[in-house]
Coordinates of C-alpha atoms and ligand atoms in Angstrom, one line a residue:
X1 CA -166.3 106.3 145.3
X2 CA -167.7 104.1 143.5
X3 CA -171.1 105.3 140.9
X4 CA -174.2 103.7 141.8
X5 CA -175.4 102.6 138.6
X6 CA -175.8 98.8 138.4
X7 CA -173.0 96.4 137.1
X8 CA -173.7 94.3 134.2
X9 CA -171.7 92.8 131.8
X10 CA -171.3 93.4 128.6
X11 CA -172.3 90.4 126.7
X12 CA -173.0 89.5 123.1
X13 CA -175.8 87.9 123.9
X14 CA -177.6 90.6 125.0
X15 CA -177.6 91.9 121.6
X16 CA -179.4 88.9 120.2
X17 CA -182.1 89.4 123.3
X18 CA -182.3 92.9 122.0
X19 CA -182.3 92.5 118.7
X20 CA -185.4 89.7 119.3
X21 CA -187.9 91.7 121.5
X22 CA -187.7 94.6 120.2
X23 CA -187.1 94.6 116.4
X24 CA -188.4 90.6 116.2
X25 CA -189.3 91.0 113.1
X26 CA -186.9 92.4 110.5
X27 CA -186.0 90.7 108.3
X28 CA -182.5 88.1 107.9
X29 CA -182.5 87.2 104.1
X30 CA -179.7 85.1 102.8
X31 CA -178.4 84.1 99.3
X32 CA -177.6 80.3 100.5
X33 CA -174.7 77.8 99.0
X34 CA -178.3 75.9 98.1
X35 CA -179.2 78.7 95.8
X36 CA -181.9 79.7 97.1
X37 CA -183.1 83.0 99.0
X38 CA -183.7 82.0 102.6
X39 CA -185.8 84.7 104.9
X40 CA -185.7 84.6 109.0
X41 CA -186.3 87.1 111.0
X42 CA -184.0 88.3 114.1
X43 CA -186.5 86.5 116.4
X44 CA -186.1 83.1 114.4
X45 CA -182.1 83.4 114.5
X46 CA -182.2 84.4 118.4
X47 CA -184.7 81.2 118.9
X48 CA -182.4 79.0 116.6
X49 CA -179.0 80.8 118.3
X50 CA -180.4 79.4 121.6
X51 CA -180.8 75.9 120.5
X52 CA -177.0 76.0 118.9
X53 CA -176.0 77.0 122.2
X54 CA -177.8 73.6 123.4
X55 CA -176.4 71.6 120.7
X56 CA -172.7 73.1 121.9
X57 CA -173.6 72.5 126.1
X58 CA -174.3 68.4 124.8
X59 CA -171.0 68.0 123.1
X60 CA -169.5 68.6 126.1
X61 CA -167.6 71.7 125.2
X62 CA -166.1 74.2 128.1
X63 CA -166.0 78.1 128.3
X64 CA -163.5 79.3 125.2
X65 CA -163.1 76.1 123.6
X66 CA -163.2 77.2 119.7
X67 CA -166.1 76.4 117.4
X68 CA -164.3 76.9 113.9
X69 CA -166.6 78.2 110.8
X70 CA -165.5 78.0 107.4
X71 CA -169.0 79.9 105.6
X72 CA -170.0 82.7 103.5
X73 CA -172.4 85.2 104.9
X74 CA -175.4 84.0 105.8
X75 CA -178.4 82.9 108.2
X76 CA -177.0 79.8 109.8
X77 CA -173.1 81.6 110.3
X78 CA -175.6 84.6 112.0
X79 CA -176.8 81.6 114.3
X80 CA -173.5 80.7 115.0
X81 CA -171.9 83.6 116.0
X82 CA -174.9 84.6 118.5
X83 CA -175.2 80.9 119.7
X84 CA -171.3 80.3 120.2
X85 CA -170.4 83.7 121.7
X86 CA -173.5 83.6 123.5
X87 CA -173.4 80.4 125.1
X88 CA -169.2 81.2 126.7
X89 CA -166.9 80.0 123.2
X90 CA -165.1 81.4 121.2
X91 CA -166.1 81.6 117.5
X92 CA -163.4 81.6 114.9
X93 CA -163.9 82.1 111.5
X94 CA -161.7 80.9 109.3
X95 CA -161.1 82.3 105.9
X96 CA -161.9 79.7 103.1
X97 CA -159.7 82.0 100.8
X98 CA -156.3 80.6 102.6
X99 CA -154.2 77.5 101.6
X100 CA -155.5 74.4 103.1
X101 CA -152.0 73.9 104.9
X102 CA -152.7 77.4 106.2
X103 CA -156.2 76.3 106.8
X104 CA -155.1 72.7 109.3
X105 CA -152.0 75.4 111.0
X106 CA -154.6 77.7 111.8
X107 CA -157.4 75.3 113.6
X108 CA -154.4 73.3 115.1
X109 CA -153.1 76.8 116.5
X110 CA -156.1 77.7 117.8
X111 CA -156.8 74.1 119.2
X112 CA -160.9 74.3 117.1
X113 CA -163.0 71.7 118.7
X114 CA -165.3 72.3 115.9
X115 CA -165.7 73.0 112.6
X116 CA -168.9 74.5 110.8
X117 CA -168.8 74.2 107.0
X118 CA -170.3 75.8 103.7
X119 CA -171.2 72.5 101.9
X120 CA -168.9 74.3 98.8
X121 CA -166.3 74.0 100.9
X122 CA -166.7 69.8 101.2
X123 CA -163.1 69.9 98.9
X124 CA -161.2 71.7 100.9
X125 CA -162.5 70.5 104.5
X126 CA -161.3 66.8 102.8
X127 CA -158.1 68.4 102.1
X128 CA -157.4 69.1 105.2
X129 CA -159.3 67.3 107.6
X130 CA -156.6 64.4 108.6
X131 CA -154.5 67.1 109.4
X132 CA -156.1 69.1 111.6
X133 CA -156.0 67.4 115.1
X134 CA -158.0 69.0 117.3
X135 CA -161.2 68.9 115.6
X136 CA -163.7 66.1 116.7
X137 CA -167.3 67.2 115.9
X138 CA -167.4 68.5 111.7
X139 CA -170.9 70.1 111.2
X140 CA -172.1 70.5 107.5
X141 CA -174.0 73.8 107.4
X142 CA -177.1 72.4 105.1
X143 CA -180.1 70.7 105.7
X144 CA -180.1 66.1 106.8
X145 CA -181.3 65.7 103.0
X146 CA -178.3 67.6 101.6
X147 CA -175.5 65.5 103.0
X148 CA -173.5 63.6 100.9
X149 CA -173.6 60.2 101.7
X150 CA -169.9 59.8 100.8
X151 CA -168.5 63.0 102.2
X152 CA -165.5 60.9 103.5
X153 CA -165.0 63.4 106.6
X154 CA -165.9 60.4 109.5
X155 CA -169.4 61.1 111.4
X156 CA -170.2 63.8 109.4
X157 CA -173.1 65.5 110.6
X158 CA -175.6 67.8 108.8
X159 CA -176.4 71.2 110.6
X160 CA -179.9 71.1 110.7
X161 CA -179.9 67.5 112.3
X162 CA -177.3 68.6 114.5
X163 CA -179.9 71.6 116.1
X164 CA -183.2 69.6 116.0
X165 CA -183.1 68.0 118.7
X166 CA -183.3 70.9 121.2
X167 CA -185.7 73.3 122.3
X168 CA -185.3 77.0 122.3
X169 CA -185.2 77.7 125.9
X170 CA -181.9 78.6 127.0
X171 CA -180.4 81.4 129.7
X172 CA -177.4 82.9 128.4
X173 CA -174.7 82.4 130.9
X174 CA -173.5 85.7 132.6
X175 CA -169.6 86.1 132.8
X176 CA -167.1 88.2 132.8
X177 CA -167.3 91.0 129.9
X178 CA -163.3 90.3 129.3
X179 CA -163.7 86.8 128.5
X180 CA -162.6 86.1 124.7
X181 CA -166.2 85.8 122.0
X182 CA -164.5 85.5 118.8
X183 CA -160.5 85.4 117.0
X184 CA -159.3 86.3 113.2
X185 CA -156.2 85.6 112.0
X186 CA -154.5 87.9 110.3
X187 CA -153.5 87.1 107.0
X188 CA -150.0 86.7 107.6
X189 CA -148.1 87.7 104.7
X190 CA -145.0 87.9 106.9
X191 CA -144.7 84.6 109.0
X192 CA -147.1 82.7 110.8
X193 CA -150.4 83.8 110.9
X194 CA -151.5 85.8 114.3
X195 CA -154.4 85.7 116.1
X196 CA -156.6 88.7 117.0
X197 CA -158.6 87.2 119.8
X198 CA -161.5 90.2 120.5
X199 CA -163.6 90.0 124.0
X200 CA -167.1 90.4 124.6
X201 CA -166.5 94.1 125.8
X202 CA -164.6 95.0 122.7
X203 CA -167.2 93.7 120.8
X204 CA -170.1 95.5 122.4
X205 CA -168.1 98.5 122.4
X206 CA -166.8 98.4 118.6
X207 CA -170.5 97.7 117.7
X208 CA -172.2 101.1 119.6
X209 CA -169.5 102.8 118.6
X210 CA -170.0 101.3 114.4
X211 CA -173.4 102.3 114.8
X212 CA -173.0 106.1 115.3
X213 CA -174.2 108.2 112.8
X214 CA -170.8 110.0 111.6
X215 CA -169.8 106.2 111.3
X216 CA -172.1 104.0 109.8
X217 CA -175.3 105.4 110.4
X218 CA -177.3 102.0 111.0
X219 CA -181.0 102.7 112.0
X220 CA -184.0 100.0 112.0
X221 CA -184.7 101.7 108.7
X222 CA -182.1 99.7 106.9
X223 CA -181.6 97.0 104.9
X224 CA -178.1 96.3 105.1
X225 CA -175.7 94.3 102.8
X226 CA -172.6 93.5 104.5
X227 CA -170.6 91.9 101.1
X228 CA -167.6 91.7 103.3
X229 CA -167.8 88.3 104.2
X230 CA -168.0 87.1 108.1
X231 CA -164.6 85.2 107.8
X232 CA -163.1 88.7 107.6
X233 CA -163.1 90.9 111.1
X234 CA -166.2 89.9 111.3
X235 CA -168.1 91.5 108.6
X236 CA -166.6 94.9 110.0
X237 CA -168.7 93.7 112.9
X238 CA -172.1 94.5 111.3
X239 CA -173.7 91.7 112.1
X240 CA -173.8 92.6 115.8
X241 CA -174.3 96.3 114.9
X242 CA -177.3 95.6 113.2
X243 CA -179.0 93.6 116.1
X244 CA -177.8 96.3 118.3
X245 CA -180.1 98.4 115.8
X246 CA -182.7 95.8 114.6
X247 CA -181.6 96.7 111.2
X248 CA -182.5 94.2 108.3
X249 CA -179.6 92.2 106.9
X250 CA -179.1 90.6 103.6
X251 CA -176.3 88.4 103.2
X252 CA -175.0 87.6 99.5
X253 CA -173.8 84.1 100.1
X254 CA -171.3 82.8 97.9
X255 CA -172.4 84.8 94.7
X256 CA -170.2 87.7 95.1
X257 CA -170.3 88.5 90.9
X258 CA -171.3 92.4 90.1
X259 CA -174.7 90.9 88.6
X260 CA -175.5 89.1 91.9
X261 CA -175.2 91.7 94.5
X262 CA -176.8 93.9 91.6
X263 CA -179.6 91.8 92.4
X264 CA -179.7 91.7 95.5
X265 CA -179.5 95.3 96.4
X266 CA -182.5 96.2 94.3
X267 CA -184.8 93.1 95.4
X268 CA -184.1 93.5 99.0
X269 CA -184.3 97.3 99.0
X270 CA -180.7 97.5 100.5
X271 CA -180.3 100.8 101.6
X272 CA -176.6 100.3 102.9
X273 CA -173.9 98.0 101.9
X274 CA -170.1 97.3 102.7
X275 CA -167.0 96.0 101.2
X276 CA -163.8 96.5 99.5
X277 CA -162.7 97.8 96.4
X278 CA -162.2 94.8 94.4
X279 CA -165.9 94.0 94.6
X280 CA -167.4 97.1 94.3
X281 CA -165.1 97.7 90.9
X282 CA -166.6 94.0 89.9
X283 CA -170.2 95.5 90.5
X284 CA -170.0 98.7 88.8
X285 CA -168.9 97.3 85.6
X286 CA -171.4 94.6 85.4
X287 CA -174.0 98.2 86.1
X288 CA -171.7 100.3 83.4
X289 CA -171.9 97.5 80.8
X290 CA -175.9 96.9 81.6
X291 CA -176.5 100.6 82.1
X292 CA -178.5 100.0 85.7
X293 CA -179.3 102.5 88.3
X294 CA -179.8 101.6 92.0
X295 CA -183.1 102.6 93.6
X296 CA -182.6 102.1 96.9
X297 CA -178.9 102.2 97.8
X298 CA -178.0 105.5 99.3
X299 CA -174.5 104.9 101.4
X300 CA -171.7 102.3 100.8
X301 CA -168.7 101.9 103.5
X302 CA -165.6 101.2 101.4
X303 CA -162.4 100.2 102.9
X304 CA -159.8 97.0 103.4
X305 CA -157.8 98.4 100.8
X306 CA -157.3 102.9 99.4
X307 CA -160.9 103.3 97.5
X308 CA -159.5 104.9 94.1
X309 CA -161.5 108.6 93.9
X310 CA -162.7 106.9 90.5
X311 CA -164.2 104.5 92.8
X312 CA -166.1 107.1 94.9
X313 CA -166.6 110.1 92.5
X314 CA -168.8 106.5 90.1
X315 CA -170.8 105.9 93.6
X316 CA -171.7 109.6 94.2
X317 CA -171.5 111.4 90.2
X318 CA -173.6 108.4 88.8
X319 CA -175.5 106.8 91.3
X320 CA -175.9 109.0 94.5
X321 CA -175.0 107.1 96.8
X322 CA -172.4 108.0 99.3
X323 CA -168.8 107.1 100.0
X324 CA -168.0 106.4 103.6
X325 CA -163.6 105.6 103.0
X326 CA -163.0 103.3 106.3
X327 CA -159.7 102.5 107.5
X328 CA -158.8 99.3 110.2
X329 CA -157.3 96.6 110.4
X330 CA -157.8 93.4 111.8
X331 CA -156.0 93.8 115.0
X332 CA -158.8 96.9 115.6
X333 CA -161.7 95.0 115.4
X334 CA -161.7 96.6 112.4
X335 CA -162.6 100.1 112.4
X336 CA -160.1 103.0 113.2
X337 CA -161.7 105.8 110.7
X338 CA -164.2 106.5 108.8
X339 CA -164.8 109.2 106.2
X340 CA -167.8 111.8 106.8
X341 CA -167.8 115.4 106.1
X342 CA -168.2 118.1 109.0
X343 CA -170.5 120.9 109.1
X344 CA -168.2 123.5 107.5
X345 CA -167.2 121.6 104.4
X346 CA -171.2 121.1 103.4
X347 CA -170.7 124.3 101.8
X348 CA -167.7 124.1 99.6
X349 CA -167.8 122.4 96.1
X350 CA -168.2 119.1 94.8
X351 CA -164.2 118.8 94.0
X352 CA -163.3 119.9 97.9
X353 CA -165.8 117.9 98.9
X354 CA -164.4 114.6 97.0
X355 CA -160.4 115.8 97.7
X356 CA -162.1 114.8 101.3
X357 CA -163.6 111.8 101.1
X358 CA -160.9 110.5 99.1
X359 CA -158.8 110.6 103.0
X360 CA -159.3 107.6 105.1
X361 CA -161.3 109.3 107.5
X362 CA -161.6 110.4 111.5
X363 CA -160.9 108.6 114.3
X364 CA -163.8 107.2 115.6
X365 CA -164.5 107.6 119.9
X366 CA -162.5 105.0 121.4
X367 CA -159.5 105.3 119.1
X368 CA -156.8 107.2 119.5
X369 CA -153.9 107.7 116.9
X370 CA -150.3 109.3 116.8
X371 CA -148.1 109.7 113.6
X372 CA -144.3 109.9 114.8
X373 CA -141.1 110.1 113.0
X374 CA -138.5 107.6 112.9
X375 CA -137.3 108.3 116.3
X376 CA -140.8 108.2 117.6
X377 CA -141.5 111.5 118.1
X378 CA -144.4 113.0 117.4
X379 CA -145.6 114.5 114.4
X380 CA -148.0 117.6 113.6
X381 CA -151.3 117.0 112.4
X382 CA -150.8 119.4 109.1
X383 CA -151.7 116.6 106.5
X384 CA -147.9 116.9 105.0
X385 CA -146.1 115.7 107.5
X386 CA -146.0 111.4 106.6
X387 CA -145.2 108.8 109.9
X388 CA -145.7 105.8 110.9
X389 CA -149.4 105.3 112.1
X390 CA -149.9 103.8 115.9
X391 CA -153.8 103.5 117.5
X392 CA -154.7 102.6 120.7
X393 CA -158.1 101.9 122.2
X394 CA -160.4 99.1 124.1
X395 CA -160.5 97.3 120.7
X396 CA -157.4 96.8 119.7
X397 CA -154.9 94.6 120.4
X398 CA -152.7 94.4 123.2
X399 CA -151.4 91.4 122.2
X400 CA -152.0 88.4 120.2
X401 CA -153.4 85.0 121.3
X402 CA -151.0 83.1 122.8
X403 CA -148.4 85.8 122.5
X404 CA -147.3 85.3 119.2
X405 CA -144.6 87.6 118.1
X406 CA -144.2 89.0 121.6
X407 CA -145.3 92.2 122.2
X408 CA -146.9 94.4 120.3
X409 CA -147.1 97.3 122.0
X410 CA -145.0 100.5 121.6
X411 CA -145.3 102.5 124.9
X412 CA -145.1 106.3 125.0
X413 CA -144.0 108.8 128.3
X414 CA -146.7 107.9 130.4
X415 CA -146.2 104.1 130.1
X416 CA -149.1 104.1 127.7
X417 CA -149.1 101.3 124.9
X418 CA -149.4 102.3 121.3
X419 CA -150.4 99.6 118.7
X420 CA -147.6 99.9 115.3
X421 CA -150.3 99.7 112.6
X422 CA -147.9 99.3 109.8
X423 CA -149.8 101.7 107.8
X424 CA -147.9 105.6 107.2
X425 CA -150.0 107.9 107.2
X426 CA -150.9 111.7 107.1
X427 CA -153.4 113.6 109.3
X428 CA -154.5 117.1 108.6
X429 CA -155.7 120.3 111.4
X430 CA -159.3 118.7 111.1
X431 CA -158.5 115.2 112.3
X432 CA -158.1 113.5 108.6
X433 CA -156.0 110.9 108.6
X434 CA -154.9 110.0 105.1
X435 CA -152.5 106.5 104.5
X436 CA -150.6 106.8 101.9
X437 CA -149.3 103.4 102.0
X438 CA -147.8 100.3 103.9
X439 CA -144.4 100.8 105.7
X440 CA -143.2 98.0 103.4
X441 CA -145.0 99.0 100.3
X442 CA -143.4 102.9 100.3
X443 CA -141.0 103.9 97.1
X444 CA -137.8 105.7 98.4
X445 CA -136.6 107.3 95.7
X446 CA -133.9 109.3 96.1
X447 CA -134.0 109.2 99.6
X448 CA -137.8 111.2 99.2
X449 CA -141.1 108.8 99.8
X450 CA -143.6 108.4 96.9
X451 CA -147.0 106.4 98.1
X452 CA -147.8 103.2 95.7
X453 CA -151.3 104.5 96.5
X454 CA -151.5 108.0 94.5
X455 CA -150.0 106.0 91.5
X456 CA -152.5 102.8 91.9
X457 CA -154.9 105.9 91.7
X458 CA -154.0 107.6 89.3
X459 CA -153.5 104.2 87.2
X460 CA -156.8 103.1 87.6
X461 CA -158.8 106.8 87.0
X462 CA -157.7 105.6 83.1
X463 CA -160.6 104.3 81.5
X464 CA -158.8 101.1 80.1
X465 CA -157.4 100.3 83.2
X466 CA -159.2 97.6 85.1
X467 CA -156.6 97.1 87.8
X468 CA -153.6 99.0 88.5
X469 CA -150.4 97.9 91.6
X470 CA -147.7 100.2 91.9
X471 CA -144.1 98.3 93.9
X472 CA -140.5 99.8 93.3
X473 CA -137.7 98.2 91.6
X474 CA -134.4 98.4 92.6
X475 CA -132.3 101.3 90.4
X476 CA -128.9 102.1 91.2
X477 CA -128.9 105.8 91.3
X478 CA -132.7 106.5 93.0
X479 CA -132.6 103.2 95.0
X480 CA -135.9 102.8 94.0
X481 CA -137.8 103.9 91.1
X482 CA -141.6 103.1 91.1
X483 CA -143.0 101.1 88.3
X484 CA -146.7 100.2 87.5
X485 CA -148.5 96.6 86.8
X486 CA -151.9 97.2 85.1
X487 CA -154.7 94.4 83.8
X488 CA -156.4 96.4 81.0
X489 CA -160.3 96.3 80.7
X490 CA -161.4 93.9 78.1
X491 CA -161.8 94.7 75.0
X492 CA -159.4 97.8 75.8
X493 CA -156.5 99.1 74.3
X494 CA -153.8 101.1 75.9
X495 CA -149.9 101.2 75.5
X496 CA -147.1 102.3 78.0
X497 CA -146.9 105.2 76.7
X498 CA -149.9 106.2 76.6
X499 CA -150.1 105.6 80.4
X500 CA -147.5 106.8 81.4
X501 CA -148.7 110.4 79.7
X502 CA -151.8 110.2 81.3
X503 CA -149.5 111.0 84.7
X504 CA -149.0 114.4 83.4
X505 CA -150.0 116.8 86.0
X506 CA -151.8 114.8 88.1
X507 CA -148.7 113.7 90.6
X508 CA -144.9 115.6 90.4
X509 CA -142.5 114.4 87.7
X510 CA -140.2 112.4 89.5
X511 CA -142.9 110.4 91.0
X512 CA -144.4 109.3 87.4
X513 CA -143.7 105.0 87.2
X514 CA -140.5 104.6 85.4
X515 CA -142.2 101.9 83.4
X516 CA -145.4 100.2 83.2
X517 CA -145.8 96.1 83.1
X518 CA -149.0 95.1 81.5
X519 CA -150.5 92.0 82.6
X520 CA -153.1 89.1 82.7
X521 CA -153.9 89.4 86.4
X522 CA -152.3 91.1 89.6
X523 CA -152.2 88.3 92.7
X524 CA -155.2 88.9 94.8
X525 CA -154.9 87.4 98.7
X526 CA -157.3 86.2 100.7
X527 CA -159.1 89.5 101.9
X528 CA -159.7 90.7 98.4
X529 CA -156.4 92.7 98.4
X530 CA -153.4 92.9 95.8
X531 CA -151.1 90.8 96.8
X532 CA -147.3 92.7 96.7
X533 CA -145.3 90.0 97.9
X534 CA -146.5 87.9 95.1
X535 CA -146.3 90.5 92.5
X536 CA -142.6 90.9 93.6
X537 CA -141.9 87.7 93.1
X538 CA -143.5 87.8 89.5
X539 CA -141.7 90.8 88.7
X540 CA -138.3 89.0 89.8
X541 CA -136.4 89.0 86.7
X542 CA -137.9 92.3 86.0
X543 CA -135.5 94.9 84.4
X544 CA -136.2 98.8 84.2
X545 CA -135.8 100.1 81.0
X546 CA -132.4 101.2 80.4
X547 CA -130.7 100.6 83.6
Ligands
ADP601 P1 -154.3 92.0 106.2 O1 -154.9 90.5 107.1 O2 -154.5 91.9 105.1 O3 -153.4 93.3 107.7 P2 -156.7 93.5 107.1 O4 -157.7 93.9 107.3 O5 -155.8 93.5 108.7 O6 -155.5 92.3 106.7 O7 -155.7 94.4 106.6 C1 -155.3 96.1 107.5 C2 -154.2 96.6 106.5 O8 -155.4 97.2 104.8 C3 -154.1 97.7 107.2 O9 -153.0 98.4 107.7 C4 -154.0 99.1 105.8 O10 -152.3 98.4 105.3 C5 -155.2 98.5 105.3 N1 -156.4 99.0 104.6 C6 -157.4 99.2 105.2 N2 -158.0 99.8 104.9 C7 -157.7 100.6 104.4 C8 -157.6 102.3 103.5 N3 -159.1 102.8 103.5 N4 -156.8 102.7 102.8 C9 -155.9 102.1 102.4 N5 -155.5 101.2 103.1 C10 -156.4 100.4 104.2

């Protein structure tokens, strides 16, 4: 017997319809490439996304055709999020920090039909446009009078001129909720990039879950700043969850330096912000140097790579901002776990609470996780046993676009498929996940594992260290030994021995790195994470002392 409730597909268009009707006045504020601060509302975004849909129809674009963007966080990008997916096309957000050859490869692989780009990426578009064989329409996200006359891109049109002829009357089509809505390529640290292809259903379920009180806890009373880019896993789903809750959205555009981000938080009375640790490092540095304080910020979700305890403490203790440490990946839309306390933790000491907040947190309803040993046998949730982390759920990939890389899932005894995350983790009895490493970054010393994340966290807790990356170096006796590459804070002095002495008592003796390598910069990838592959190449000729 089937239930007798209405069969209504979960579609992205329903989010923008809801936001318009119920929270139409809530603001959407964007710092634009042009440098100005642009003010809009959910009502206006809804209206303009319908004009986008009309313009797409007029281009004879078919259902599931891919529309690409190379764009910062801003109102026009948001209009494309809804206009493209709502009308049944697939929004392909391209990461502009990738190498131009990789961008062309991705655009061709996705068979993108249209590319919408911010003018700051014009040189990049000029470099790739001849290589992109499927794109037939190039759109610059700007006013008609800002379009450069000599762009070198044939038939380039401004976004405003492109949507100008169309009214905002448009009936969002209804279709299967499992239809593709957007796509995002993984950064492809090994082999060619592979795309996660999200559906309307997966996006809506993720949007619901992300807004829950023990997740991002979003509401119509929040002013939300996604510093995490809209080209990086849909800004962790915030553009959708904000529509679902009616939150105000504040977009930083290209200005991600500490000063600009801080000023925007203050001027737009931001209550909730989201970003990777490197961005917050810049902002906290700016605040410390200028003795600044937040007046409205209450919570910040930090993820994408491990959030160092020193950062959690700085936010919590110096600024009274709650840090929500989160873990996820492109293949998971991206949220998997997020760290909030349980009732029983509230009576614990500050130190004990911080120890919990350093973990990546508890699974969000919808995500099932397990850790297994090398034979695939389940490991206990005791906070000590560390193993490969596998996940499943309605917003986790089952395969990559065009079947790249074959079937990624690992079946269990019941035949259910689990996605191997490539992360190594422990889970404690309360269900808190702690990522100890990427499986390829774990250091294996004398048969024991050393977590590169632990080594890095200790180094960045030193007041003279701006950034640290730990890698394993081949050793004749121990197989591998850890070394730590360090970038000092400007104007700070620090010696190898001083830093090594700083490790004493903070970790087991045998886990203390064998050496410190001081660098001017550590290579950062397209999503703001340390590129250990590049660092290893850079230190190829490095020799351990005394070996
Ligand atoms: P990429 O394209 O670099 O894989 P993702 O955002 O998909 O980009 O990266 C996912 C990976 O990032 C995870 O598998 C994990 O290794 C790492 N990661 C994400 N969040 C955290 C976190 N809070 N702590 C530690 N590692 C994290």
